XYZ file of C-alpha atoms in Angstrom:
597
model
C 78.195 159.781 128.595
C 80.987 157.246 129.061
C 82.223 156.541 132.421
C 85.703 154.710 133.134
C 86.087 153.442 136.270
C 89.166 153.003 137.359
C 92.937 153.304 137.566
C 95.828 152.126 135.132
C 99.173 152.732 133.617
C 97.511 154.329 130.601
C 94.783 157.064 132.388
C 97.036 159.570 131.378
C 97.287 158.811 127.739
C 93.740 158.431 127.295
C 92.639 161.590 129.404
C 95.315 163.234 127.353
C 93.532 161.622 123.939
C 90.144 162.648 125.287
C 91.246 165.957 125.866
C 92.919 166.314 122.393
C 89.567 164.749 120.640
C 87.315 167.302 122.521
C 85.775 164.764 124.334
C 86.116 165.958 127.886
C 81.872 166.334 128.668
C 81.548 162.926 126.924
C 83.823 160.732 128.753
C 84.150 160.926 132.400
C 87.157 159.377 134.240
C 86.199 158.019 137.571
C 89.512 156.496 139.267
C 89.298 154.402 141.811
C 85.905 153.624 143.086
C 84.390 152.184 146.349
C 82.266 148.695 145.549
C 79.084 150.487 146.704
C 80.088 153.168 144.028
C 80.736 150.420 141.946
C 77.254 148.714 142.065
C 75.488 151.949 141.733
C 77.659 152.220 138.900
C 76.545 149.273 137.144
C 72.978 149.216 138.188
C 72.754 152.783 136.231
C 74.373 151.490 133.091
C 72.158 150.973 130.426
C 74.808 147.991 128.777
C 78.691 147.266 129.803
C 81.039 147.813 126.904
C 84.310 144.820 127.559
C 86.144 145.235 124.686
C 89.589 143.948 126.288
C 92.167 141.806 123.773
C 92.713 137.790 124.944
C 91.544 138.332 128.227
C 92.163 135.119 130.440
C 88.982 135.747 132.717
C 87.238 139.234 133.101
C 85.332 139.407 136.273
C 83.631 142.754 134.734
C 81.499 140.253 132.464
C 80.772 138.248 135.866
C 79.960 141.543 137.697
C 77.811 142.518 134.627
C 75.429 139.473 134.933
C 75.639 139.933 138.209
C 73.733 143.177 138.060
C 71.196 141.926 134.825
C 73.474 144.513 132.600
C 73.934 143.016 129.139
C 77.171 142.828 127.969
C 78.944 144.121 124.641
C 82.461 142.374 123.644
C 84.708 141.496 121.017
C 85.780 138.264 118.929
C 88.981 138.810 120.056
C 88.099 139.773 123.790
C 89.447 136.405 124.535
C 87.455 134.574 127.618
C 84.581 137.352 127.499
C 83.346 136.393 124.142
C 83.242 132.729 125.664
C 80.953 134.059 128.797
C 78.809 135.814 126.166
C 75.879 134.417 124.460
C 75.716 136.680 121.238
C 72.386 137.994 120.716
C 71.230 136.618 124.226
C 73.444 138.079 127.112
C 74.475 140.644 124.752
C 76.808 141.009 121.431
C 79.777 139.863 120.290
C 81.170 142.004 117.423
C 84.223 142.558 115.564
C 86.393 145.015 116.849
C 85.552 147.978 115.292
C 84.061 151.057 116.753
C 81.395 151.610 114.328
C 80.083 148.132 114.978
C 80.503 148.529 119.184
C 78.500 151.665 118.715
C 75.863 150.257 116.917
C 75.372 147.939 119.443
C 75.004 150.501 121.911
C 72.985 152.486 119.730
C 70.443 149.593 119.247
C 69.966 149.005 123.038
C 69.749 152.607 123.561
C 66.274 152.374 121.590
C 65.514 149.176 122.309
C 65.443 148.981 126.417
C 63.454 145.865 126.572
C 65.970 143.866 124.766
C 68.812 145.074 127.103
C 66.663 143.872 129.831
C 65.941 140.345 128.377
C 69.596 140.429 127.703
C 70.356 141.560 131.039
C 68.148 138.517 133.344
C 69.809 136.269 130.677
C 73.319 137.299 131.787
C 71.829 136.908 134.968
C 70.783 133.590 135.056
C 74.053 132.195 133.253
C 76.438 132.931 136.197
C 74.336 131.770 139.478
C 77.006 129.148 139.479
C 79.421 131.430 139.705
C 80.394 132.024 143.640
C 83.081 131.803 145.681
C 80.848 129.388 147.993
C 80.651 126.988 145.155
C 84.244 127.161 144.017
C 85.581 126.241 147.554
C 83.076 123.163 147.814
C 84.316 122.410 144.176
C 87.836 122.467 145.575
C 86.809 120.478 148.633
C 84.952 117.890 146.965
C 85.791 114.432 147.484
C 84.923 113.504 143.652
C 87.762 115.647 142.845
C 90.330 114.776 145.090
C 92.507 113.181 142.319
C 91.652 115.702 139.399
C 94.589 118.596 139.465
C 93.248 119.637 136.266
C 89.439 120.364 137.666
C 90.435 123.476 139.877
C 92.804 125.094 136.571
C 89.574 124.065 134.222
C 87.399 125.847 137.129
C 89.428 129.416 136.990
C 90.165 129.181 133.541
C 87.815 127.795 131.233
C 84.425 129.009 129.713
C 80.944 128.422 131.019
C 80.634 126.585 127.562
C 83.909 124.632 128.363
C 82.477 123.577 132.424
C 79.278 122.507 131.043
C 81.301 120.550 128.955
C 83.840 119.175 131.623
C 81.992 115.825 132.419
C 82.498 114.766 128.969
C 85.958 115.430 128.377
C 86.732 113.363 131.503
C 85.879 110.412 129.247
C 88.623 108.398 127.621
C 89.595 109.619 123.982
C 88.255 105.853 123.177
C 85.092 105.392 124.563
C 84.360 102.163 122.846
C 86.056 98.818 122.521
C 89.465 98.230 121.277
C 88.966 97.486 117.244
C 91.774 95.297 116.433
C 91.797 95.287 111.880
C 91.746 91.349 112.337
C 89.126 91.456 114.773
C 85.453 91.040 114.884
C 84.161 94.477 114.112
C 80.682 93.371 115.262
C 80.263 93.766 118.467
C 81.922 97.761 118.034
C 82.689 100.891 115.992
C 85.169 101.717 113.613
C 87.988 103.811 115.104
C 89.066 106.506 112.771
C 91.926 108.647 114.064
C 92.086 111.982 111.747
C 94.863 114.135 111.616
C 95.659 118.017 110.616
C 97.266 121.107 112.263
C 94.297 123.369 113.098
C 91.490 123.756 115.334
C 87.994 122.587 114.482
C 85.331 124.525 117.048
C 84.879 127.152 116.100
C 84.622 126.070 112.495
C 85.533 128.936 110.764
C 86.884 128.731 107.326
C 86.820 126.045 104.817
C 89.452 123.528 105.952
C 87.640 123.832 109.186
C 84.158 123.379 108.097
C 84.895 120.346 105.661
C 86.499 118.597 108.626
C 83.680 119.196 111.506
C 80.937 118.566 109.028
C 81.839 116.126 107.473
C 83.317 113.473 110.184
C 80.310 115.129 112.970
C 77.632 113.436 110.403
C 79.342 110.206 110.000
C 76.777 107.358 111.770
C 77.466 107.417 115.169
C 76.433 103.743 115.819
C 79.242 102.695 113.209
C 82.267 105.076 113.579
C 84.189 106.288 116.720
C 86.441 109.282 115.565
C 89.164 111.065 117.031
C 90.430 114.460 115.165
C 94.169 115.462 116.388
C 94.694 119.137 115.622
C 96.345 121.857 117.004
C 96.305 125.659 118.489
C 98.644 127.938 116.141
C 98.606 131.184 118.408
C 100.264 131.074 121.847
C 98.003 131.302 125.072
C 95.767 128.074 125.494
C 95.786 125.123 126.902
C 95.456 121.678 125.760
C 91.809 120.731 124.973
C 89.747 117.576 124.566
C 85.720 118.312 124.055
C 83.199 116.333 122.188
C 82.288 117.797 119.108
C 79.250 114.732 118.876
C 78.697 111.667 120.965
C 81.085 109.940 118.396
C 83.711 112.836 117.587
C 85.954 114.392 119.879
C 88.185 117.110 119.344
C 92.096 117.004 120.521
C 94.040 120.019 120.482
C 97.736 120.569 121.232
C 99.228 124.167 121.823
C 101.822 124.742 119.396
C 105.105 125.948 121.391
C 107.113 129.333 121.356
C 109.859 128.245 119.573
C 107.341 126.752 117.023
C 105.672 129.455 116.216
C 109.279 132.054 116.157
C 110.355 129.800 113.795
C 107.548 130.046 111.164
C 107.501 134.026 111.667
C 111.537 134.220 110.678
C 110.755 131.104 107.495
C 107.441 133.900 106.578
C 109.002 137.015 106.860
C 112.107 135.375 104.648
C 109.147 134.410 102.362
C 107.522 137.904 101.667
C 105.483 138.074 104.955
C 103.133 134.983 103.384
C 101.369 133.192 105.277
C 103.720 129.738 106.045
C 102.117 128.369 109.091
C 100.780 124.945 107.628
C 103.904 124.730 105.186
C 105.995 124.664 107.964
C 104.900 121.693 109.679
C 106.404 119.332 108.222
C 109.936 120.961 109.124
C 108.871 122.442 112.756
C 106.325 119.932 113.966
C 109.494 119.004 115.980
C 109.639 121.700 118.206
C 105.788 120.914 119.886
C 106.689 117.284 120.453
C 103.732 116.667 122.371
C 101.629 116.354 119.304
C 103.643 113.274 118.511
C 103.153 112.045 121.746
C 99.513 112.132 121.792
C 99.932 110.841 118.075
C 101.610 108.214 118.969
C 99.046 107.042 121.321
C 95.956 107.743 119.691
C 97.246 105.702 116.786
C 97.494 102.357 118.448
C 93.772 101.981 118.462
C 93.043 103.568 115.163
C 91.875 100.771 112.010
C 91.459 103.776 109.971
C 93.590 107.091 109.661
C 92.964 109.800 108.057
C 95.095 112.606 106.725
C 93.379 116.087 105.806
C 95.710 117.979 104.051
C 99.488 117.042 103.809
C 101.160 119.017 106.547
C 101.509 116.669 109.600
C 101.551 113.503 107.303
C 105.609 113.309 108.397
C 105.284 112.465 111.841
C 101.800 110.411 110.597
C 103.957 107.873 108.571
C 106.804 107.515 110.931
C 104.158 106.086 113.829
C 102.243 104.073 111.221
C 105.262 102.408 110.790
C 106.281 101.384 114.139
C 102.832 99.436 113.866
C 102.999 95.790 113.296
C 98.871 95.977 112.066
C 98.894 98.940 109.415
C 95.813 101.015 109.359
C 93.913 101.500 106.717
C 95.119 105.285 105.405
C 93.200 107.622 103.499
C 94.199 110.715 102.278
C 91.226 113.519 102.950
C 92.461 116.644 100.231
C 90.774 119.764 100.604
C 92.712 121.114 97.275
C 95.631 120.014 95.055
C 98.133 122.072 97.888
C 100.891 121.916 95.432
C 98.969 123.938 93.055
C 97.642 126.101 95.861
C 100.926 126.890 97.447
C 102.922 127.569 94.013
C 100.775 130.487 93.244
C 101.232 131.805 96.792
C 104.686 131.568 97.783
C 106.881 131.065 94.363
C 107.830 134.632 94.354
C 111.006 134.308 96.605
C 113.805 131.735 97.160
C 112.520 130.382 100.419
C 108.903 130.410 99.036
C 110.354 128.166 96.248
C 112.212 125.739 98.585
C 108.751 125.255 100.630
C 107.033 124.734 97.861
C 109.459 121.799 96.436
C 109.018 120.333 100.181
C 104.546 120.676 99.612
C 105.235 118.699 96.225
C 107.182 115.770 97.926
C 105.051 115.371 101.058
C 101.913 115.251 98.874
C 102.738 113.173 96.236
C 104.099 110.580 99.010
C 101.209 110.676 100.954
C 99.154 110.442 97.566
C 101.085 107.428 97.056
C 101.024 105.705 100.385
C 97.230 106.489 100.641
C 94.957 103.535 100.274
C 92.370 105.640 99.337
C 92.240 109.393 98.638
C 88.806 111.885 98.849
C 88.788 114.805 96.408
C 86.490 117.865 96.351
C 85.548 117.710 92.868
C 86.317 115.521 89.542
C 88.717 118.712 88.436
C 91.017 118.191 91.686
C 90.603 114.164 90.971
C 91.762 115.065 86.957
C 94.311 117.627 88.732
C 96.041 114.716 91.548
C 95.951 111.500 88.931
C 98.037 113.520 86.621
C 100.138 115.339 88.887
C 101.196 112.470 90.928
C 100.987 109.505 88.420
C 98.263 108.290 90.612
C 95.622 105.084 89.578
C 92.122 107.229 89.405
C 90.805 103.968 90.969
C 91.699 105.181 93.926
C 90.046 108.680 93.567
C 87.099 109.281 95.279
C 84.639 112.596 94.921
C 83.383 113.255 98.520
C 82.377 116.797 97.431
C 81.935 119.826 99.886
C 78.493 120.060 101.657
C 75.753 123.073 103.183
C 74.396 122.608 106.472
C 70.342 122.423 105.648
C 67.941 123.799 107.819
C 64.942 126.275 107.398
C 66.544 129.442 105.244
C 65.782 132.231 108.147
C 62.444 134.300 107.144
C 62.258 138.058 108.539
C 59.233 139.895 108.682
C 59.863 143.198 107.079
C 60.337 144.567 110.998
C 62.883 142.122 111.513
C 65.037 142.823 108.180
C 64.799 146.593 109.675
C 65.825 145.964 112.832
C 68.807 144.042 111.472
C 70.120 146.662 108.656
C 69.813 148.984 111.593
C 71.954 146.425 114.238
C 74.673 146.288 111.674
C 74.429 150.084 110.386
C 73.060 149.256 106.160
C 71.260 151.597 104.555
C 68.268 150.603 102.106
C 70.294 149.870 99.071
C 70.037 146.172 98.029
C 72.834 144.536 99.895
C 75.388 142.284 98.021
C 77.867 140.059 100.468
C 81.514 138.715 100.243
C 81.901 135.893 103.049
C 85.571 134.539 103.303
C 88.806 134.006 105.333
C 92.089 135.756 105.198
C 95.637 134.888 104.460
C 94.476 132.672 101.627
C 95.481 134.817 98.528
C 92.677 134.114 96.370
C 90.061 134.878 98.781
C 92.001 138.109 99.955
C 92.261 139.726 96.552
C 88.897 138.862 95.782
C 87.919 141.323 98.610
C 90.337 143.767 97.372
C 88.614 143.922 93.705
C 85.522 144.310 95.766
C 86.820 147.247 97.797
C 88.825 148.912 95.296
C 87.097 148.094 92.123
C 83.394 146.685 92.120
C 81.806 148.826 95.092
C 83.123 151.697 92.756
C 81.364 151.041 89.574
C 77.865 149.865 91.706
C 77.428 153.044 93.974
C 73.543 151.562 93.924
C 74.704 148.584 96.046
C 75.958 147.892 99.903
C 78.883 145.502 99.951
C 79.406 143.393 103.167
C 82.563 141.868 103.671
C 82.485 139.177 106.500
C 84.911 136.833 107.874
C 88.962 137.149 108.573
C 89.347 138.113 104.709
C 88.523 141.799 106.263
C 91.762 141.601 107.432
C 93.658 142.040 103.929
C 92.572 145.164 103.490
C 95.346 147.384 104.161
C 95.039 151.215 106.062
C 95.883 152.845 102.307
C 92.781 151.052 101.301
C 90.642 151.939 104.221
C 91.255 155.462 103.967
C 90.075 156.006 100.694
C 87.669 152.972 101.322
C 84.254 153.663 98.840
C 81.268 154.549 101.602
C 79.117 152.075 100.487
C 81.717 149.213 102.035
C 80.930 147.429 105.210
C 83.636 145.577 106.666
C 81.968 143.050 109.549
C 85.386 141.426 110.280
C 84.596 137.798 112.303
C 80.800 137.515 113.025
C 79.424 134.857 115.138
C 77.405 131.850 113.495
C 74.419 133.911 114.626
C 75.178 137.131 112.840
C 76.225 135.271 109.826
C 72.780 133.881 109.470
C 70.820 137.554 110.161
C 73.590 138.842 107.411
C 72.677 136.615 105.043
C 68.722 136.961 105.469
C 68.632 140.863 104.790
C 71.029 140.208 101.673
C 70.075 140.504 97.782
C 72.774 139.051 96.065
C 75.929 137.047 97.289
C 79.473 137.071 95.792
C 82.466 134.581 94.539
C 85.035 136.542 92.718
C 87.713 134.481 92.887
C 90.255 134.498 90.607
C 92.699 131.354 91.356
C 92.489 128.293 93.481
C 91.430 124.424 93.817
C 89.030 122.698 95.740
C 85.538 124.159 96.267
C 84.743 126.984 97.921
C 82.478 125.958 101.128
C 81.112 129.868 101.002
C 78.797 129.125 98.304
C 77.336 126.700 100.459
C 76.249 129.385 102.908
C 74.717 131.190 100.260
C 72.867 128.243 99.155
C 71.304 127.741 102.035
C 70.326 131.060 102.755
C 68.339 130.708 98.947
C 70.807 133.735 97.477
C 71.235 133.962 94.759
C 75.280 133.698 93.535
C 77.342 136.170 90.702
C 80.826 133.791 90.773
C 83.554 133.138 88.523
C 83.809 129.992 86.536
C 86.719 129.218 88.789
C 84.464 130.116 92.070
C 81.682 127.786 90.572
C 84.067 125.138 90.020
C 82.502 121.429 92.096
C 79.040 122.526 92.306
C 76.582 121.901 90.206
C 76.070 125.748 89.040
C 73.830 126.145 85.842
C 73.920 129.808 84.453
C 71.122 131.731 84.998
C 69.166 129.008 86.614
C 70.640 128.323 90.289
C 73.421 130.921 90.072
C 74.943 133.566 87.704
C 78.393 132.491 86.144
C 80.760 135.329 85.057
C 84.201 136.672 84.218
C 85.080 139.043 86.555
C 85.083 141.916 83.721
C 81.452 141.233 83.323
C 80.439 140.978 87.041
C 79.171 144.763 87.625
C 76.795 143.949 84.560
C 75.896 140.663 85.902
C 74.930 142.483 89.806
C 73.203 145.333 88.019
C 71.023 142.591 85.865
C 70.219 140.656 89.102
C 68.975 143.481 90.795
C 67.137 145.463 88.180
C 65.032 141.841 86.660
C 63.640 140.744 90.216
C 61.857 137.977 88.419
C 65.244 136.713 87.382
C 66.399 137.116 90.911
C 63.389 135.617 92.740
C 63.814 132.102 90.144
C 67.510 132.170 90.897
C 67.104 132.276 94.559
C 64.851 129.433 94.691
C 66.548 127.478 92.742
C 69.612 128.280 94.736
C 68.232 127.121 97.793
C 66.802 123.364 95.722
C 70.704 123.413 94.530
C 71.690 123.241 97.964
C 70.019 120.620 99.288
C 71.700 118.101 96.520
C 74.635 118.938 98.930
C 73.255 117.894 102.570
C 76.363 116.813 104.735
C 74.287 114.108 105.915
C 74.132 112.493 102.541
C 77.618 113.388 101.667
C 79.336 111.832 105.104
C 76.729 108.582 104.713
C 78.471 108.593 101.496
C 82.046 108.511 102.525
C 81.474 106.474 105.461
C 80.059 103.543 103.594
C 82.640 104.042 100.929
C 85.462 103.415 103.990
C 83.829 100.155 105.581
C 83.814 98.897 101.997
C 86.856 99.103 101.353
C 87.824 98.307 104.949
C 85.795 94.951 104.875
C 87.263 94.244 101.553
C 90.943 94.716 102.931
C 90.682 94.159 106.289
């Protein structure tokens, strides 16, 4: 049974939609109970289901712990899936009610676990009492902190752990004037964008925190300037690595109205980086916090175009010029014609992508490409001297591929509800077109012709598939929505095959690299493959996507040809360690910076 305890605006409703559902012996409406009923209450439960949306706090996670209950919320639960450990104080899962009640299902028949998950819980929130928030308050150490107490109330338990550190100064290390002696301390590097970085989730994302996180640490002090692009949080400045800190600056209300009018007058596409460059004006505190962090900086760099504006306007109030490199993840002007070309205002943004590039192409003492195709792509778009072209391709995060015992791979199909069919997986984000009809050919088309296989769809991409395509969606489709780093990983280890059928785009696509490293073996298109080192039918299977079915069935019917594939998938991978690829790009700046300097 279900019990909601309780009172609210909406009891009604829902005892009215239990009623009409024939639900009234499952779920039990309590109303308001007493606290003693409400202990009993909890110490009965067998797990605590929080699904709320963008909740600031949520004392029932708190109460929870407080009780050794383990704890089942969503991605979007807001501060709950902060409190959460995933897989430790219980699970964080998309919100979807098959998924929730597969959760519930597992700790149903697996009571130990709930109670591991439960002393966990437990043990995360001794900190949390009302005696240790009032000497908090009290202390003297904190006396001239305002921001302490609203961090207290507010932020995570990952965030408070975390509050010492982002007490420090954005610049932890010496002044480094260009003309100065650059002995005696690190390099600052200032880099810009208009996103957030932790989580990194998507490939924009990822590139950025991998790639600046593995720069040498005793060499390099870098500061990354993004922002939040959804209303709600606050300002935050956290440490990503001893030598990278994250800055993030809440884009305003009359930001973010503006970009939904300029998208809706575009066809409902997504405009949200686009826009920058024309609304970046209306959260002026980015350009406050630009303007400072700038002053210090002997290198900036720019990943992708959008906030470049506001970039070159402080560089040139500076009477030393920082060196400036331009950090592409794609050729955006390419990118951004095939998305938003279809109406008049789409056009007009586009011209706007095509002049901010190619003048930040041009200002850019040196520029970092993905792959020689976007080099080929950007020196004859933009007229630019190859010269000053430099491949710093994509990378895979390397560590031991995760190995199940046969147990284990059960115990996972079970957790996210696959049956024994070999399981092939999609892994992308949404609101980028190619990626988002590359899960609708899966859904519609592929999963069709290979009744044989399970398809897993992971990531934000889940998102562009419409309700007309989920109710005649084929059964054996799984859509896992956002899954935590965690899940990922256990996804990927009971997988067969792993997919890439893009059809359009530039760059290279960071989700091979997950593959890779799991040692799965990849069906992609030629324009999926493109930047990595892909050799058909050795480390990866190459196809149009007319031929993929036939290229999944051959996988999975010649197991030999599978098991060389995979192996050589996961040797293909580590050719593409971040480590190597940010020791790389880091020597290629102080080069050039010693040489110009």
């Amino acid at each position: 049974p279900l019990l909601l305890a309780g009172t609210g605006e909406d009891a009604e409703h829902l005892k009215t939609m239990v009623h009409e559902l024939g639900l009234d012996e499952k779920v039990h409406f309590l109303g308001k109970v007493s606290y003693e009923e409400l202990r009993e209450l909890y110490a009965r439960s067998i797990v605590i289901p929080f699904v709320p949306i963008n909740e600031d706090f949520g004392y029932v996670t708190i109460e929870a712990f407080k009780t050794k209950k383990p704890v089942i919320t969503c991605v979007d639960s807001g501060e709950p899936a902060e409190i959460v450990q995933d897989g430790e104080s219980g699970f964080i899962v998309p919100p979807d009610p098959k998924l929730i009640a597969a959760r519930i299902d597992y700790l149903i028949e697996h009571p130990d676990v709930g109670v591991k998950m439960g002393e966990a819980g437990y043990q995360a929130v001794q900190d949390i009492t009302w005696d240790a928030c009032i000497q908090r308050l009290l202390s003297d150490e904190n006396s001239n902190e305002a921001f302490v107490v609203e961090g207290q109330a507010n932020s995570s338990l990952h965030d408070r752990k975390n509050m010492d550190a982002r007490r420090a100064p954005v610049h932890a290390t010496p002044q480094n004037d260009r003309d100065g002696d650059r002995s005696h301390s690190r390099l600052q590097i200032l880099v810009t964008d208009n996103q957030i970085l932790d989580p990194p989730i998507g490939g924009g994302r990822v590139r950025i925190y991998q790639l600046y996180k593995h720069f040498n640490p005793g060499l390099f002090d870098i500061t990354y300037l993004g922002t939040f692009d959804w209303l709600g949080p606050e300002e935050r400045r956290q440490k990503l690595a001893d030598h990278f800190t994250e800055v993030l600056v809440p884009m305003t209300v009359p930001h973010i109205s503006m970009d939904k009018i300029i998208s809706s007058l575009s066809g409902g596409k997504t405009t949200l980086d686009v826009t920058v460059p024309l609304l970046m004006h209306y959260t002026p505190k980015y350009q406050r916090i630009l303007s400072d962090l700038i002053q210090d900086a002997a290198v900036v760099i720019v990943a992708h175009p959008w906030v470049y504006p506001y970039v070159k306007k402080e560089i040139n109030k500076l009477k030393n010029k920082p060196l400036l490199i331009y950090d592409s993840q794609n050729v955006e002007y390419n990118i951004k014609k095939d998305i938003l070309n279809s109406s008049l205002v789409g056009k007009y943004l586009v011209h706007g992508v095509k002049k901010i590039e190619g003048e930040l192409v041009t200002d850019s003492d040196m520029i970092f490409v993905c792959s020689s195709d976007d080099a080929d792509e950007m020196a004859s778009l933009y007229t630019v001297n190859p010269e000053k072209i430099s491949v710093i391709p994509n990378g895979a995060s390397i560590e031991e591929p995760a190995v199940l015992m046969p147990e284990e791979k059960q115990s996972v199909r079970d957790r996210f509800g696959f049956d024994n069919k070999p399981i092939a997986v999609f892994l992308a984000s949404g609101g980028y077109s190619p990626n988002d009809e590359a899960a609708l050919y899966i859904c519609t088309t592929l999963a069709r012709e290979l009744p044989m296989i399970s398809f897993a769809l992971m990531g934000s991409v889940c998102n562009a598939i419409s309700e007309n395509t989920l109710s005649t969606l084929a059964p054996n489709v799984t859509l896992l929505g956002i899954v935590s780093d965690q899940e990922k990983k256990a996804i990927l280890s009971v997988s067969d095959i792993a997919l890439n059928p893009v059809m359009q785009g530039s760059g290279t696509n960071i989700k091979n690299f997950d593959y890779l490293s799991a040692g799965l073996p990849v069906v992609t298109t030629p324009v999926g493959a493109r930047g990595i080192d892909f050799i058909d039918s050795v480390n990866g299977i190459i196809a149009d996507i007319e031929n993929f079915p036939a290229a999944i069935h051959t996988l999975i019917e010649n197991t030999a040809l599978l098991k060389k594939i995979s192996y050589n998938a996961r040797i293909l991978a580590e050719q593409y360690d971040w480590r190597t690829i940010a020791a790389a790009a880091g020597e290629r700046i102080i080069q050039f910076y010693e040489e110009n300097a």
